[in-house]
GROMACS .gro file of C-alpha atoms in nm:
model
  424
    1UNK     CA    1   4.017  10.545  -5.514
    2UNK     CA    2   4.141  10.685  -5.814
    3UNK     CA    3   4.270  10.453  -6.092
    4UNK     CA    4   4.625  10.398  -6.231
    5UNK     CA    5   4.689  10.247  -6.554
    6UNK     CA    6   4.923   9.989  -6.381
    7UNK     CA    7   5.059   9.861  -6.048
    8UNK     CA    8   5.373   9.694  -6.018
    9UNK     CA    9   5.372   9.458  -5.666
   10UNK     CA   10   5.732   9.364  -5.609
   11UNK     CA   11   5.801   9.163  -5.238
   12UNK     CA   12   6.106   9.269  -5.054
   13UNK     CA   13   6.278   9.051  -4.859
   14UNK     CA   14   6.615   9.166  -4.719
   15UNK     CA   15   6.713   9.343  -5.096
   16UNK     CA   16   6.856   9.641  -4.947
   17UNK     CA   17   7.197   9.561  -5.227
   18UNK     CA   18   7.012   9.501  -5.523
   19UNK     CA   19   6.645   9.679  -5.501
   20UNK     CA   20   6.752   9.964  -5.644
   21UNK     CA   21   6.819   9.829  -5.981
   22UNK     CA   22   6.496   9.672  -6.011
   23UNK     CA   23   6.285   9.959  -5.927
   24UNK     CA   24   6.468  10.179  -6.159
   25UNK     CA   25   6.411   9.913  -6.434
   26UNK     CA   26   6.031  10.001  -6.324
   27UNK     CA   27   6.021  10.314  -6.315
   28UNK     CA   28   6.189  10.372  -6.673
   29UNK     CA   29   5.847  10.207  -6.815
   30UNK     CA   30   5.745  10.444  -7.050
   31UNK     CA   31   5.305  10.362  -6.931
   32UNK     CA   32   5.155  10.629  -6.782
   33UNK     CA   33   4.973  10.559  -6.471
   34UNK     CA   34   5.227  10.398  -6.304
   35UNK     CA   35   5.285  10.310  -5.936
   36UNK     CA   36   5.521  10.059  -5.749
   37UNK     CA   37   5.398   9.885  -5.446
   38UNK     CA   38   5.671   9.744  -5.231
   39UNK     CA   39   5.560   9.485  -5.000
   40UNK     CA   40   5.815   9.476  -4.730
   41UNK     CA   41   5.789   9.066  -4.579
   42UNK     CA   42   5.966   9.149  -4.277
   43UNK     CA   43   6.324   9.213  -4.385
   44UNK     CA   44   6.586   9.251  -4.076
   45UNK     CA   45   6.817   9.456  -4.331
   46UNK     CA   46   6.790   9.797  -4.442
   47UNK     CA   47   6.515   9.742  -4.696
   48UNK     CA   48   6.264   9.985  -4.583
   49UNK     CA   49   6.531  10.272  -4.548
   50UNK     CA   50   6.601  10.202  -4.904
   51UNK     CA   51   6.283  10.246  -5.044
   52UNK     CA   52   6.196  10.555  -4.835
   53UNK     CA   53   6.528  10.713  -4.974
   54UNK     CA   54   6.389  10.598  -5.289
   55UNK     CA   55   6.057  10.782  -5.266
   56UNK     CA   56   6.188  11.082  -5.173
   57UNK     CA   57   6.283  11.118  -5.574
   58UNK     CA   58   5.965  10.919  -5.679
   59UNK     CA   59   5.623  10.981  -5.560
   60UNK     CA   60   5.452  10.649  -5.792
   61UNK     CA   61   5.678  10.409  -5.510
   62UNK     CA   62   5.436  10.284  -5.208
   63UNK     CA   63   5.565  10.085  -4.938
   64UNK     CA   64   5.337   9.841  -4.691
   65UNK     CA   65   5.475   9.616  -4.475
   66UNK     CA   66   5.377   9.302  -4.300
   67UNK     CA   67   5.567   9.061  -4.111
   68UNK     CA   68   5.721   8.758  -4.231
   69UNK     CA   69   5.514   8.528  -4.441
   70UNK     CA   70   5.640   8.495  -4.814
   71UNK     CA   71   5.599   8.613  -5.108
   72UNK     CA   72   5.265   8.523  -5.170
   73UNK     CA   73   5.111   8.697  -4.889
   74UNK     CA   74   5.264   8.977  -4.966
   75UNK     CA   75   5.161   9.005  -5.328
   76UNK     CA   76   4.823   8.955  -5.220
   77UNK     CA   77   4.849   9.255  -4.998
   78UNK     CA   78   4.964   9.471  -5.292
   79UNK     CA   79   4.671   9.333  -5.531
   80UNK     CA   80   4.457   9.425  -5.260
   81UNK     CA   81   4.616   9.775  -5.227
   82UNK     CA   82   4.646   9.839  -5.641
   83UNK     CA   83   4.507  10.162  -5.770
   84UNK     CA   84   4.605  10.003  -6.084
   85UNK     CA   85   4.365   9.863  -6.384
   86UNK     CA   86   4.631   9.624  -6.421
   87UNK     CA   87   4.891   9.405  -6.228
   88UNK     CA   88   5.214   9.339  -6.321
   89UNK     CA   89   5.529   9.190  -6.088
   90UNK     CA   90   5.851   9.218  -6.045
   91UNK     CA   91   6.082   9.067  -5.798
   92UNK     CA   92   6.318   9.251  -5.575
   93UNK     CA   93   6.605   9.071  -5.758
   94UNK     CA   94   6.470   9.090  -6.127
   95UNK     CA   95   6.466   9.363  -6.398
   96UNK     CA   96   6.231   9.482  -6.623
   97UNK     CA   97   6.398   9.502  -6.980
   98UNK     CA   98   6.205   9.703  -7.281
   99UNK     CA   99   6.089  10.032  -7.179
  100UNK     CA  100   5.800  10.007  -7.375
  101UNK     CA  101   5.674   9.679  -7.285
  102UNK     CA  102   5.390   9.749  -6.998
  103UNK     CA  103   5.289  10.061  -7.250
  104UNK     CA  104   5.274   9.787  -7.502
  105UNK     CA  105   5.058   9.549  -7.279
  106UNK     CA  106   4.839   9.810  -7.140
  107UNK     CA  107   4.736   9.917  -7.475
  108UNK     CA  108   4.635   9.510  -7.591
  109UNK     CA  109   4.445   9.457  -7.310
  110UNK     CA  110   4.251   9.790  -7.387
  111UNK     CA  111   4.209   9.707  -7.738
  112UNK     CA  112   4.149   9.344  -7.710
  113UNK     CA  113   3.960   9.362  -7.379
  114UNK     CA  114   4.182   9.089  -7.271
  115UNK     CA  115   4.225   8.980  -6.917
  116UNK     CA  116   4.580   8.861  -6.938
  117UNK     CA  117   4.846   8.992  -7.143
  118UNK     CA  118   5.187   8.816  -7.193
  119UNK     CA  119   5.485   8.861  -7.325
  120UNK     CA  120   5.879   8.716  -7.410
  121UNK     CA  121   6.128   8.696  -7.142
  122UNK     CA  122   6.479   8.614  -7.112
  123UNK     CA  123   6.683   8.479  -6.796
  124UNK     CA  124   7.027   8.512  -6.657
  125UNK     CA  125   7.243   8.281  -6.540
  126UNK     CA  126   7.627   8.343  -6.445
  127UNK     CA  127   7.613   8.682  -6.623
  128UNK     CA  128   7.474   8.510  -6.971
  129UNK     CA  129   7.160   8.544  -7.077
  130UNK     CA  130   6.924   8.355  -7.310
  131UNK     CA  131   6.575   8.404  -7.433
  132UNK     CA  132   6.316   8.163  -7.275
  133UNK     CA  133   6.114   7.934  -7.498
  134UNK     CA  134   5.753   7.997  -7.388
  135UNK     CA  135   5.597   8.073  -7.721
  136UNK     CA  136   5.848   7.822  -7.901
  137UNK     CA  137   5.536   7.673  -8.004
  138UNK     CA  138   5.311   7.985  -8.173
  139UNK     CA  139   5.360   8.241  -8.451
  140UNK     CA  140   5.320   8.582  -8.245
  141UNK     CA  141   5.185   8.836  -8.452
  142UNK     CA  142   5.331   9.189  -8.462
  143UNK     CA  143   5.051   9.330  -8.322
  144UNK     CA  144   5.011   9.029  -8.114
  145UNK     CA  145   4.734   8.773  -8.102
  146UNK     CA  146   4.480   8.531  -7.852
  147UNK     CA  147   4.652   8.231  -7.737
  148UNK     CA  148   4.371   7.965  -7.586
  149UNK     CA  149   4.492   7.868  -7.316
  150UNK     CA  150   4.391   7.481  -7.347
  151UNK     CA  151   4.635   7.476  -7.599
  152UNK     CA  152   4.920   7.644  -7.408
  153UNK     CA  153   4.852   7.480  -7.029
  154UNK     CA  154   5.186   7.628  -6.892
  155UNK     CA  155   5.236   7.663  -6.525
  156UNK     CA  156   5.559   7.883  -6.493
  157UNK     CA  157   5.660   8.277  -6.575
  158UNK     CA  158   5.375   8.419  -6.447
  159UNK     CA  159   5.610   8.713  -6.425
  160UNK     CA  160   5.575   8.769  -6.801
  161UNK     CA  161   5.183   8.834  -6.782
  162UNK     CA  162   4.982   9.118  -6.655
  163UNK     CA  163   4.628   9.091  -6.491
  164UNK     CA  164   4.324   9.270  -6.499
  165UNK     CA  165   4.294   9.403  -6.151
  166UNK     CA  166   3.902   9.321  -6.087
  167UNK     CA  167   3.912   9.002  -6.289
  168UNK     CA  168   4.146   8.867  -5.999
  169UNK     CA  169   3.961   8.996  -5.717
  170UNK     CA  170   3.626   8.920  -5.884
  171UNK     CA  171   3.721   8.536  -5.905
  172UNK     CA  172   3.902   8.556  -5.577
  173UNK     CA  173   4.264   8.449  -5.769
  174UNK     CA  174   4.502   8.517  -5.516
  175UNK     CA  175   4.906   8.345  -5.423
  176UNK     CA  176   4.846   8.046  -5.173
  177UNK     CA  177   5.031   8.114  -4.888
  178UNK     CA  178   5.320   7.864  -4.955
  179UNK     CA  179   5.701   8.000  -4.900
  180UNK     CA  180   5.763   7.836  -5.270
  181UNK     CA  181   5.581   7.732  -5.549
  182UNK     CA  182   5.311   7.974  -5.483
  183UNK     CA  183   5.275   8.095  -5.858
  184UNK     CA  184   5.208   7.774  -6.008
  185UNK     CA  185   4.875   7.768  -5.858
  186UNK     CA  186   4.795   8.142  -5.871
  187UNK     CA  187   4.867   8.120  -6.273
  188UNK     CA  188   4.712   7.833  -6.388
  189UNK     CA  189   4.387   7.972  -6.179
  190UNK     CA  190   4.390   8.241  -6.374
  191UNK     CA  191   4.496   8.116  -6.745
  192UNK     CA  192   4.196   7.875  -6.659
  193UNK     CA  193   3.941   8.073  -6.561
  194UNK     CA  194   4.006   8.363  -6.843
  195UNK     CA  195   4.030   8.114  -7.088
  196UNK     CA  196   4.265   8.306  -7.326
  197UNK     CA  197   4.537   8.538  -7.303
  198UNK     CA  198   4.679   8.803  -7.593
  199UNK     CA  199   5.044   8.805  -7.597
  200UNK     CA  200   5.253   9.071  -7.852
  201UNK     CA  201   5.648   9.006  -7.930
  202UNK     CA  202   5.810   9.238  -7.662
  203UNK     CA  203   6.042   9.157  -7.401
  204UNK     CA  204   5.933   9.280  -7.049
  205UNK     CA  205   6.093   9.037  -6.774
  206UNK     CA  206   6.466   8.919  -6.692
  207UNK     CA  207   6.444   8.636  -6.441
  208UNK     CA  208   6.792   8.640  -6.282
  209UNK     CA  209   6.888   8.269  -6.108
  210UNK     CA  210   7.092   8.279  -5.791
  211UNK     CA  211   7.218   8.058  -5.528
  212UNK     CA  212   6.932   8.229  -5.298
  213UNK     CA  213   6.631   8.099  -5.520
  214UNK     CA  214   6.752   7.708  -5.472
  215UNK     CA  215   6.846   7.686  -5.145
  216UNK     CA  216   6.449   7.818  -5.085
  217UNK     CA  217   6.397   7.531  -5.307
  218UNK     CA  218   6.555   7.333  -5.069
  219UNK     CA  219   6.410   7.446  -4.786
  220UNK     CA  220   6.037   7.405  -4.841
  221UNK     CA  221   6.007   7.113  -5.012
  222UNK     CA  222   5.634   7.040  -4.889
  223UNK     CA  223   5.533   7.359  -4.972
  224UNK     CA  224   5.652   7.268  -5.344
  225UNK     CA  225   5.436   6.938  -5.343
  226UNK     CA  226   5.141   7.150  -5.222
  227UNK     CA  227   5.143   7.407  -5.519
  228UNK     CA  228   5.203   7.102  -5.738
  229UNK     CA  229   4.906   6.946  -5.581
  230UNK     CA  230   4.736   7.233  -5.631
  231UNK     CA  231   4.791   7.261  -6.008
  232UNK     CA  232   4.681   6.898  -6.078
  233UNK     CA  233   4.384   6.970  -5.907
  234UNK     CA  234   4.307   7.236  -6.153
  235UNK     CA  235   4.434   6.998  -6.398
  236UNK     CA  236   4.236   6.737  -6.348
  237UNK     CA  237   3.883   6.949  -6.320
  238UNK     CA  238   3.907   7.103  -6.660
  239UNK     CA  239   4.083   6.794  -6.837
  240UNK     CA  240   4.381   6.940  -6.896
  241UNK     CA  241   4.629   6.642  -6.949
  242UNK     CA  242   4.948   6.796  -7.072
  243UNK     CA  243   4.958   7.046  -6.755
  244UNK     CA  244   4.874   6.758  -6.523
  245UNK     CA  245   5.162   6.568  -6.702
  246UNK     CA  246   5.419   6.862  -6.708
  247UNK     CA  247   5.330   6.933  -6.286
  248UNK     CA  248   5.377   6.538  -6.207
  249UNK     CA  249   5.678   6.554  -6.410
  250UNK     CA  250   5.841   6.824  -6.238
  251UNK     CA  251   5.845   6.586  -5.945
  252UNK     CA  252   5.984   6.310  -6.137
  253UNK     CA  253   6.210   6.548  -6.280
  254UNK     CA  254   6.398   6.896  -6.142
  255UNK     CA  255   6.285   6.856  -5.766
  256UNK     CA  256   6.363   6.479  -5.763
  257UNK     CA  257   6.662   6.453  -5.601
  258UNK     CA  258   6.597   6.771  -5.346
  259UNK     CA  259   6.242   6.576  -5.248
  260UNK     CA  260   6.479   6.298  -5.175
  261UNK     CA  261   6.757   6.465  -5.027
  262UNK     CA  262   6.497   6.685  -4.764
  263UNK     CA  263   6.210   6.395  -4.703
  264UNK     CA  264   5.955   6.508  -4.413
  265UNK     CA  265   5.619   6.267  -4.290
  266UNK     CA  266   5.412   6.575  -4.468
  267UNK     CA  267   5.624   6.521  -4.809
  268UNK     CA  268   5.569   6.121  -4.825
  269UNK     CA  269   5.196   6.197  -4.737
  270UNK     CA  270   5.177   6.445  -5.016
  271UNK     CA  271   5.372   6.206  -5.263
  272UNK     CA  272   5.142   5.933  -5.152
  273UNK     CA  273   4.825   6.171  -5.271
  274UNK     CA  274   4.967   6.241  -5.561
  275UNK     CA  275   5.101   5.906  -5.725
  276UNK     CA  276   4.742   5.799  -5.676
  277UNK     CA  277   4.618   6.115  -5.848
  278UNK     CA  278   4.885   6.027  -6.187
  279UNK     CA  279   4.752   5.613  -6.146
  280UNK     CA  280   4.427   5.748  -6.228
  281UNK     CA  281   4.490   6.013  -6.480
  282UNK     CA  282   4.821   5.866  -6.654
  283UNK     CA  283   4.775   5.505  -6.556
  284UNK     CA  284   5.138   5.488  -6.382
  285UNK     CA  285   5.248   5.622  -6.071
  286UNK     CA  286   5.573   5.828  -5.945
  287UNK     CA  287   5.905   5.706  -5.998
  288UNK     CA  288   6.008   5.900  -5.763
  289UNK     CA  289   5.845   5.681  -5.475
  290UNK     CA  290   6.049   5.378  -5.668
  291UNK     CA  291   6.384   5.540  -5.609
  292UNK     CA  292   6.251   5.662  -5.248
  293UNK     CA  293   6.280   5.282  -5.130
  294UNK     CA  294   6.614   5.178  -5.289
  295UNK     CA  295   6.829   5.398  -5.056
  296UNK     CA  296   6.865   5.163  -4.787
  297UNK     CA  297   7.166   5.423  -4.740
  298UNK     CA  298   6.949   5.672  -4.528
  299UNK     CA  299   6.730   5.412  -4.344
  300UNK     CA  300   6.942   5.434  -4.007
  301UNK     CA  301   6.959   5.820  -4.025
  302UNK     CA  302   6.596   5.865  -4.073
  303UNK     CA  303   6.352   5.873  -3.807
  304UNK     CA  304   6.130   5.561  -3.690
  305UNK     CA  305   5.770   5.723  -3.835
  306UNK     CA  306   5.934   5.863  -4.138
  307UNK     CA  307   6.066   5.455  -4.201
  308UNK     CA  308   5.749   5.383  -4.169
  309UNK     CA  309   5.618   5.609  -4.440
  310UNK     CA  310   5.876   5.451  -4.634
  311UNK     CA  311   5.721   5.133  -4.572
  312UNK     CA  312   5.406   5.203  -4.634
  313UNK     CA  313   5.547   5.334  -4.976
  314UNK     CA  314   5.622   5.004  -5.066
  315UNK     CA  315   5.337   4.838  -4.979
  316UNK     CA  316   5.146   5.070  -5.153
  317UNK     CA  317   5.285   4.968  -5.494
  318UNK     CA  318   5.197   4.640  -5.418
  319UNK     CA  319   4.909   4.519  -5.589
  320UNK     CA  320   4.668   4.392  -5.324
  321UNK     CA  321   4.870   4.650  -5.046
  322UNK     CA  322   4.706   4.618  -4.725
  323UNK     CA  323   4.417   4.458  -4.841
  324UNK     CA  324   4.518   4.075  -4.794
  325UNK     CA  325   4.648   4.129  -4.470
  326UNK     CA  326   4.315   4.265  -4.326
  327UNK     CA  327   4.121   3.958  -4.466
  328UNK     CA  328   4.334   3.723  -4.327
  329UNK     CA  329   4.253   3.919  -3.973
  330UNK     CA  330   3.892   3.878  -4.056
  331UNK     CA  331   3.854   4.244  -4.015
  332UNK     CA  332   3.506   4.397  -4.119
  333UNK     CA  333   3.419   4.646  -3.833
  334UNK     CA  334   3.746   4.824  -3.648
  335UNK     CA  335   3.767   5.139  -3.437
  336UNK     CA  336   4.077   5.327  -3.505
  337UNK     CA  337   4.287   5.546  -3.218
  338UNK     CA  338   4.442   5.831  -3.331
  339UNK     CA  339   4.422   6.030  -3.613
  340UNK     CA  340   4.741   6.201  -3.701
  341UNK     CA  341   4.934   6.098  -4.007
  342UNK     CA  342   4.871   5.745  -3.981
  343UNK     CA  343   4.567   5.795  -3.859
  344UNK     CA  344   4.451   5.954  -4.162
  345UNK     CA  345   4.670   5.731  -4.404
  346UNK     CA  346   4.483   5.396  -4.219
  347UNK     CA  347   4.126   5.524  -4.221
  348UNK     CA  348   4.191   5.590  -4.559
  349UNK     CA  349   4.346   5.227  -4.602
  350UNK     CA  350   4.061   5.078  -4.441
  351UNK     CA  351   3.787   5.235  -4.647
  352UNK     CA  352   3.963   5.168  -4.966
  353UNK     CA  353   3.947   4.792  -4.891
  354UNK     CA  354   3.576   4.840  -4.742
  355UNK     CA  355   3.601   4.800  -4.412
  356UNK     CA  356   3.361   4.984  -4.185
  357UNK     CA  357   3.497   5.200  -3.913
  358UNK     CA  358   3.277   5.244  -3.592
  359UNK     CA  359   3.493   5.556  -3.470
  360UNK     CA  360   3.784   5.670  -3.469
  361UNK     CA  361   3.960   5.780  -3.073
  362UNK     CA  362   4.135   6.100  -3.015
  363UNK     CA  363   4.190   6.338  -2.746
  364UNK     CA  364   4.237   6.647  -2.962
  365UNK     CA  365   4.066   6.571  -3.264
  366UNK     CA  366   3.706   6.582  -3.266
  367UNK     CA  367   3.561   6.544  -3.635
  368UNK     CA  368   3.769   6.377  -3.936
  369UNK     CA  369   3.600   6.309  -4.223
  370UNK     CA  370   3.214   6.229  -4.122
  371UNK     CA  371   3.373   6.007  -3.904
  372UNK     CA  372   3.241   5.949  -3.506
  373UNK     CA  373   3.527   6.011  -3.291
  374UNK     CA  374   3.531   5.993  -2.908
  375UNK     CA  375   3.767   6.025  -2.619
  376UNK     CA  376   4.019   5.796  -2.473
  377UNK     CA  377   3.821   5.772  -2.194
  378UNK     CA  378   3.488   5.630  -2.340
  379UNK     CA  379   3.433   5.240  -2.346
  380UNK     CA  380   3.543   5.120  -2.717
  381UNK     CA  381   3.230   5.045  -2.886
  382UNK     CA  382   3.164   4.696  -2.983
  383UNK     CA  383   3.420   4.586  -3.340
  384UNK     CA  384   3.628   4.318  -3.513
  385UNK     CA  385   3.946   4.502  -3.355
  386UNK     CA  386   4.095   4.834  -3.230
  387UNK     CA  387   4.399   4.927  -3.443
  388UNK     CA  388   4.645   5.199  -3.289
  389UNK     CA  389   4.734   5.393  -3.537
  390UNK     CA  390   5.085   5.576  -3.317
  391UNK     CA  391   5.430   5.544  -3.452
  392UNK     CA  392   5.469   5.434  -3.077
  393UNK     CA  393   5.214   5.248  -3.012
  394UNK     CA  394   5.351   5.015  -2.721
  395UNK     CA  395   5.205   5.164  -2.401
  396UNK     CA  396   4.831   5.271  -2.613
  397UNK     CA  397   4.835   4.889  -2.665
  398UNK     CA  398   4.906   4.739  -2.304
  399UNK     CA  399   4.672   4.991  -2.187
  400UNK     CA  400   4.340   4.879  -2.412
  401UNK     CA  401   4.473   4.479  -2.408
  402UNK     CA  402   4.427   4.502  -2.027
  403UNK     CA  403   4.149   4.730  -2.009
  404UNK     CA  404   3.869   4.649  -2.249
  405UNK     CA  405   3.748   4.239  -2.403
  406UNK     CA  406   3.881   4.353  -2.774
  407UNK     CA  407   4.138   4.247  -2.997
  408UNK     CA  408   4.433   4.543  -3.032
  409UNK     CA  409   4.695   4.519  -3.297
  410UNK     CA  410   4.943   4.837  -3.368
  411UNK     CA  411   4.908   4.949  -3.714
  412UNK     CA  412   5.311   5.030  -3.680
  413UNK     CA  413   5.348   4.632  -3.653
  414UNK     CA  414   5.082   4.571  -3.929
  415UNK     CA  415   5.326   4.777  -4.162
  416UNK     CA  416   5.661   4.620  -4.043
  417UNK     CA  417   5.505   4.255  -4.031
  418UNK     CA  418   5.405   4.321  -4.423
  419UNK     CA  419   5.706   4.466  -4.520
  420UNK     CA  420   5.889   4.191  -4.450
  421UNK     CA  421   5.635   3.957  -4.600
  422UNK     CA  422   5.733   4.132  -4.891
  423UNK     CA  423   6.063   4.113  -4.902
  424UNK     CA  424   6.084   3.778  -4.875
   0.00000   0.00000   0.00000
């Protein structure tokens, strides 16, 4: 495979009106070497005709397709396809801006035998546009200089960096496979493993916002809490406090009231996870999970399990949570059924307060955490109690109080029954 200097991977996703513009914006880069990979994500429009029309005029465009599956699949298939030395990207509905700027990059990394290479971007909004203030903090050179990157620990504009080609594939950095928030995680990966970056005082990206980037904001509100996950967990391996502060406070922050406003059993869970990630790092937890249980507003329009997440949100913040109320049970040895959502959220419960589980009962799972599990079927080995861990747990219940000389309690009822405690 012979080398490039550069490849550009830019996702299309029904662009056919405005991909033109950005791959001219490309293709008036002044580095030699060049070629643009278009990764087409499944568009239903007339994408694809566009960019064949497109490379009729200009041999360096490449097109590969794959179905539907977001932008960071699709990147990864064009860093897997690159000819270049070098990645940059570009998104179907952004612009390159100084002609020179890739050249310019290109050139640093040779010099400098940098991995990374960044640069000074500006974004649009409503037809303005403004410079963005991610060096607000450094004196750039002329001639640029090395930024460490423990000193920098910024998540966003990715966009505004190009990568050595092998040093992603050789550390296996690649997008998650998240329909947002992907490049979080695929930056900071990077930034932390290359340890430094050079950056010189040229413009190369315009990030244009539209109506189209927040309602996917919207949308896929997990998949934002996973690439936030993701980034503390970076975060918190190589001690880097003001990025693990910055990704919690994006929750607390700009996706606050869209986390509210689009809750799903998989968001609480992931909130859950991580206000006990910032307790331990930042010694407070999310606000966000405070304001989640003072909308009594939404309680009759939500559904039973997700009220229950809500619940268990509360007692969470308590102090002694669920611990009191499986003392005063006398529980020391349980079996759990089920291990779904709350399934997983009780076993995790139960540990916490040091309760031993004999096994957990499932019909479809068969291995959770080291944990024994068996089938419905099987006699319920000998324990303190068997807790039913179903957000309907009525008929589980009748079945194993007539069936088997053990105590059965719902952990549904455990959760309602402490809730109320608590609010009186």
């Amino acid at each position: 495979m012979s080398k490039s200097n550069i490849s550009i991977i830019m996702p299309v996703y029904n662009a056919e009106a405005i991909i033109e513009n950005s791959i001219k914006s490309a293709l008036h880069q002044t580095v030699s070497g060049l070629e643009i990979i278009c990764i087409d994500d499944g568009s239903v429009d007339a994408s694809r005709a566009k960019i064949r029309q497109l490379q009729e005029s200009y041999p360096q465009i490449r097109l590969l397709e794959q179905k539907h599956m977001g932008a960071g699949p699709a990147r990864n298939l064009g860093i897997e396809a690159a000819k270049g030395r070098y990645i940059a990207f570009l998104d179907a509905d952004d612009e390159f801006v100084d002609e020179k700027a890739l050249e310019m990059m290109v050139e640093a990394c040779d010099v400098e035998h940098a991995v990374i290479c960044g640069s000074r971007r500006i974004y649009c909004m409503d037809g303005e546009e403004q410079e963005a203030e991610l060096f607000e903090n450094y004196v750039i050179k002329e001639n640029g200089n090395f930024i460490e990157y423990k000193d920098f620990q910024y998540d966003f504009h990715y966009q505004s960096f190009i990568f050595d080609r092998d040093f992603l594939v050789r550390n296996q950095i690649w997008f998650p496979p998240y329909m947002r928030y992907q490049d979080p995680p695929f930056f900071v990966k990077a930034m932390a493993t290359a340890g430094r970056f050079f950056v010189i005082p040229v413009i190369l990206y315009k990030y244009k916002c539209n109506f189209l980037k927040q309602g996917v904001v919207i949308k896929y509100t997990s998949h934002i809490l996973h690439g936030i996950y993701d980034t503390l967990k970076i975060a918190e391996e190589k001690g880097y406090q003001k990025l693990f502060c910055t990704a919690v406070e994006r929750i607390d922050g700009g996706f606050h009231d869209t986390i509210l406003q689009n809750l799903s059993d998989e968001a609480l869970e992931l909130l859950l996870t991580i206000n006990k990630m910032s307790l331990e790092e930042r010694g407070k937890g999310l606000q966000i999970l405070s304001d989640l249980y003072k909308m009594p507003g939404r309680l009759q329009s939500v559904s039973h399990s997700r009220d229950l997440m809500r619940k268990i949100v509360m007692i969470k913040q308590q102090k002694t949570g669920f611990q009191d109320f499986f003392a005063r049970q006398g529980l020391r040895k349980v079996v759990v059924y089920g291990l779904g959502l709350f399934g997983r959220i009780l076993v995790n419960e139960l540990r916490a307060c040091g309760i031993e589980i004999v096994c957990g009962i499932d019909r479809k799972v068969s291995e959770y955490q080291n944990l024994l599990v068996i089938k419905p079927e099987d006699k319920v080995p000998e324990c303190d109690a068997l807790i039913v861990s179903l957000a309907d747990p009525e008929e589980v219940v009748a079945f194993y109080e007539e069936a088997e000389d053990v105590r059965v309690f719902a952990f549904a009822w455990m959760i309602q029954k402490i809730a109320d405690e608590i609010d009186t």
